[in-house]
Amino acid sequence: MASGSYRNGTPKTTKPDRSTSSTYTTPKPTAKSRVAAGGGANVRRSSAVPLIAKDDAGVPGRVRVAVRLRPQNSEELVADADFADCVELQSELKRLKLRKNNWESETYEFDEVLTESASQKRVYEVVAKPVVESVLEGYNGTVMAYGQTGTGKTFTLGKLGEDNIAARGIMVRAMEDILSDTSPTIDSVSVSYFQLYMETIQDLLCPGNDNIAIVEDPKSGDVSIPAATVVEIRDQRSFLELLRIGEAHRFAANTKLNTESSRSHAILMVHVKRSIKGRHDGEEGFPVENGQASSLVKSFRPPIVRKSKLVIVDLAGSERIDKSGSEGHTLEEAKSINLSLTALGKCINALAENSAHVPFRDSKLTRLLRDSFGGTARTSLVVTIGPSPRHRGETSSTIMFGQRAMKVENMVKLKEEFDYKSLCRRLDVELDKLFSENERLQKDFEDEIERVKAEAQNRISEVERKYMISLENERLKYQQDYMDSIKKLEEKWMINQQISNNERFWVGNHEGFMDGGEASVPSTSDSMNDDKQLVKTENLLRQSSEDEVSSLKSQVAQWKRLEAAANAEIVKLNKKLESEAHQKEKLEEEINILKNRLLQLSFEADETRRSLDRGGSGKAFSGFDTFMSQARSSQIRDSANGQKASIAKLFEQVGLQKILSLLESEDADVRIHAVKVVANLAAEEANQEKIVEAGGLSSLLILLRSSEDETIRRVAAGAIANLAMNETNQELVMVQDGISLLSMTAADAEDPQTLRMVAGAIANLCGNDRLQTRLRAEGGIKALLGMVRCGHPDVLAQVARGIANFAKCESRASTQGNNTGRSLLIEDGALPWIVKNANNEASPIRRHIELALCHLAQHEVNAKDMINEGALWELVRISRDCSREDIRMLAHKTLTASPKFQAELRRLRIEC
């Protein structure tokens, strides 16, 4: 915190230079020279480094450093009145002169030189604004203040400016720019604020949350503080309130150098998440129909999200105890502050000198700033100094810290990934809509079928009823007519019969009847004519009845035709129902395809993320392009933690058996996608047992044996390596001749990534005590040693890990009395390679080799071979120089416990 007044009154506000506020500049190189006393100067500077470009793969760029001079305070105006200031600023040349005495001075160049009259706005424009703009574009950024206590670090960074808006610090101004450039509806901005006090991390927003742990991602090395309170910011007002709360809980003390000296390092983390739209408009890779992409598939493209982090660090000031007058608890605080700043200085020195080992783990401060120095963040440092000649030593130390920091290079990377969570939510909504629409259509169709059936049935019943009534009426009518006709004929016949009998009686009883008889013949003839007429009438009536019956039959036939037409309509409706059912099946198949696509996209994102973590920019896969056209680069996918739940859900819906069956497909692309999905699932421990029970391990081994495709063999070997992390699965791999298959693959493969996967699988098997002899007999050790021909660091690291695991199991067996012979590693010729790589530049390789040597040396029967091969010298080196204390102590213990090693060391007159 700066105290006192400005030397020249109120600072003059200067118009910011746009060229310096929007880009990173590099100081021009000058020769180092010493000029004679009087005006001579020794000019020091960092080597020029190209500017940082916006590249997703990451490009090098150095830390940008500015120096700010605090004006004299009231005490210095009195005490230093007779002495000249120890520094002289040349802001237009970006130079600073540090006077040694009245005749000699040293000149240093920085990216920016800010005089005591520089305004807070000017400081923000040249120091922090380029970093904030980078954060808004998706890069990580760090702004940090370093300097002696009382030189204005907290004033520069954390000044709230409640009374004077112009005095606002970098924290307030940075949040103003971030909130003005983000949208609260689609973007999110959240902050966490904590302090590092006496090597413990304490939450400034929740004081009860102290002693927070640092969590480090084992794959990417990223450091996070998950237990710290995270508050989402909607407006500047709420952010200022959080800063007030944090400042109220920060530790401070009154010392001789500063009345409000900060006793802790304060760290503000701002997390920015932005949605990027319009990136996929020109991309290909989606199926088309009649030359136009399906609108359904277009809507399933996942949005791109850029996640970035701005870290603003207000370091506690370095101080000398004799000057600050610290004592008691304040003295302990000062010691802790100086230790953490010393650790930071060591890391800066190691990075500036390109040292193979950077001691980030010496302090929690350096662990938190690992990404800021030598990492992937864009970093800007402001070093604050005072003008007093009494503190020239502290000023010189601060300047040299800034000069070394200018030599540190970072690899800036764009943090961009697919937002699979929102895509899954959108897919769930679309699926619900499709299912609801399909159920509604099916219900409407079934209701329509039932209505048509009921209507047809009613019409048929009505026709049948009318037909039966009409037929019965006609039958009764004609039956009645027929009976009436018969009755009339019988009556006629009876009359005629009576007349005939009367005539015969008349002829028999009277003679002479002939005359009268002749007259009666015409009467009989008339009766016969009447009978004929009656018969004719009866025939006509019969014919009319038959015609009526024919008419009724034709009506019945017509009703039957209507019934047939109704049946045909029902058949047509049934066919329509079958067509709708077929469309439903096609829709369900499309839904399953979309689910499989999403599952594949998630796996491709994970592949991309792992590729980016390894630093490989050219071989990264693109989730959508690989899925649809197998052309080219994240999920993707990590996460990643948020998208694992969606992958598990899709995995349950699609079914493991169906995925495993695709491993036997004749289509090579299908097999590639299927084995990638299985490998992604095998990476999670919860899925491994299901995969093995479903025969997935056997399928992967068969695929490794039969396939000639390099991609399939690489991914299958990676999946086997994941499954082989489980002890039960390790025995299954051995039983199914897995080590022989892995050995053959190692002998045939040339791709470093395939060899890395195979070496990882064998390395996991090497850690099983019960499989040592069989693994060696089936060529496992020979296969590991054969893969060193590749020379790739990742492959060598896996080989070294396997040898370390094997040696550890042998050491354990010899300690338990189960192994009394020479090491199988030594018998297979591994010792020369182990000795050769014991001091490898790559720390993972070196660490595993050092462990392997220590474990081999614990078995006395191996001592002679190790002495002959020169391993003893490496053990001595490890016991003295190893960066890992546990390995160093193990090597020392092994050397002192071995009689043969002790005898050889005495002979050579070497002390352990």
PDB file of C-alpha atoms in Angstrom, residues 2-14 67-73 76-77 85-91 95-96 99 112-123 151-152 155-156 383-388:
ATOM      1  CA  ALA A   2       1.315   3.390  -0.867  1.00  0.00           C
ATOM      2  CA  SER A   3       1.294   6.035   1.802  1.00  0.00           C
ATOM      3  CA  GLY A   4       2.160   9.738   1.858  1.00  0.00           C
ATOM      4  CA  SER A   5       1.615  12.288  -0.923  1.00  0.00           C
ATOM      5  CA  TYR A   6       2.882  12.579  -4.455  1.00  0.00           C
ATOM      6  CA  ARG A   7       6.039  14.616  -4.847  1.00  0.00           C
ATOM      7  CA  ASN A   8       4.635  16.857  -7.583  1.00  0.00           C
ATOM      8  CA  GLY A   9       1.112  17.154  -6.178  1.00  0.00           C
ATOM      9  CA  THR A  10      -1.877  15.508  -7.855  1.00  0.00           C
ATOM     10  CA  PRO A  11      -0.728  13.117 -10.593  1.00  0.00           C
ATOM     11  CA  LYS A  12      -1.402  14.327 -14.089  1.00  0.00           C
ATOM     12  CA  THR A  13      -3.676  12.058 -16.074  1.00  0.00           C
ATOM     13  CA  THR A  14      -2.044  11.087 -19.343  1.00  0.00           C
ATOM     14  CA  VAL A  67       8.337  -0.967 -13.126  1.00  0.00           C
ATOM     15  CA  ARG A  68       6.461   1.660 -11.076  1.00  0.00           C
ATOM     16  CA  LEU A  69       8.123   4.236  -8.827  1.00  0.00           C
ATOM     17  CA  ARG A  70       6.291   5.248  -5.649  1.00  0.00           C
ATOM     18  CA  PRO A  71       6.450   8.962  -4.766  1.00  0.00           C
ATOM     19  CA  GLN A  72       8.256  10.035  -1.605  1.00  0.00           C
ATOM     20  CA  ASN A  73       6.180   9.900   1.553  1.00  0.00           C
ATOM     21  CA  GLU A  76      11.262  10.300   3.237  1.00  0.00           C
ATOM     22  CA  LEU A  77      10.819  13.970   2.396  1.00  0.00           C
ATOM     23  CA  ASP A  85      17.015   9.568  -5.119  1.00  0.00           C
ATOM     24  CA  CYS A  86      18.640   6.205  -5.796  1.00  0.00           C
ATOM     25  CA  VAL A  87      16.723   5.764  -9.056  1.00  0.00           C
ATOM     26  CA  GLU A  88      16.270   7.875 -12.135  1.00  0.00           C
ATOM     27  CA  LEU A  89      13.483   7.051 -14.624  1.00  0.00           C
ATOM     28  CA  GLN A  90      13.666   7.599 -18.391  1.00  0.00           C
ATOM     29  CA  SER A  91      10.078   6.693 -19.258  1.00  0.00           C
ATOM     30  CA  ARG A  95      14.884   2.760 -18.952  1.00  0.00           C
ATOM     31  CA  LEU A  96      15.701   2.966 -15.272  1.00  0.00           C
ATOM     32  CA  ARG A  99      22.731   4.830  -8.808  1.00  0.00           C
ATOM     33  CA  GLU A 112       7.158  -0.103 -19.352  1.00  0.00           C
ATOM     34  CA  VAL A 113       8.620   2.469 -16.937  1.00  0.00           C
ATOM     35  CA  LEU A 114       5.966   4.281 -14.874  1.00  0.00           C
ATOM     36  CA  THR A 115       6.990   7.399 -13.028  1.00  0.00           C
ATOM     37  CA  GLU A 116       5.636   8.544  -9.663  1.00  0.00           C
ATOM     38  CA  SER A 117       3.151  10.785 -11.514  1.00  0.00           C
ATOM     39  CA  ALA A 118       1.650   7.927 -13.569  1.00  0.00           C
ATOM     40  CA  SER A 119      -2.089   7.624 -12.983  1.00  0.00           C
ATOM     41  CA  GLN A 120      -3.895   4.441 -11.992  1.00  0.00           C
ATOM     42  CA  LYS A 121      -5.598   4.446 -15.392  1.00  0.00           C
ATOM     43  CA  ARG A 122      -2.232   4.626 -17.161  1.00  0.00           C
ATOM     44  CA  VAL A 123      -0.925   1.737 -15.058  1.00  0.00           C
ATOM     45  CA  THR A 151       6.046   0.496  -2.236  1.00  0.00           C
ATOM     46  CA  GLY A 152       2.410   0.526  -3.379  1.00  0.00           C
ATOM     47  CA  PHE A 155      -2.541   0.469  -3.998  1.00  0.00           C
ATOM     48  CA  THR A 156      -1.768  -0.533  -7.591  1.00  0.00           C
ATOM     49  CA  VAL A 383       7.462  -4.376  -9.836  1.00  0.00           C
ATOM     50  CA  THR A 384       7.089  -1.472  -7.394  1.00  0.00           C
ATOM     51  CA  ILE A 385      10.061   0.386  -5.984  1.00  0.00           C
ATOM     52  CA  GLY A 386      10.665   3.379  -3.739  1.00  0.00           C
ATOM     53  CA  PRO A 387      13.019   6.352  -4.375  1.00  0.00           C
ATOM     54  CA  SER A 388      14.785   6.356  -0.977  1.00  0.00           C
TER      55      SER A 388
END
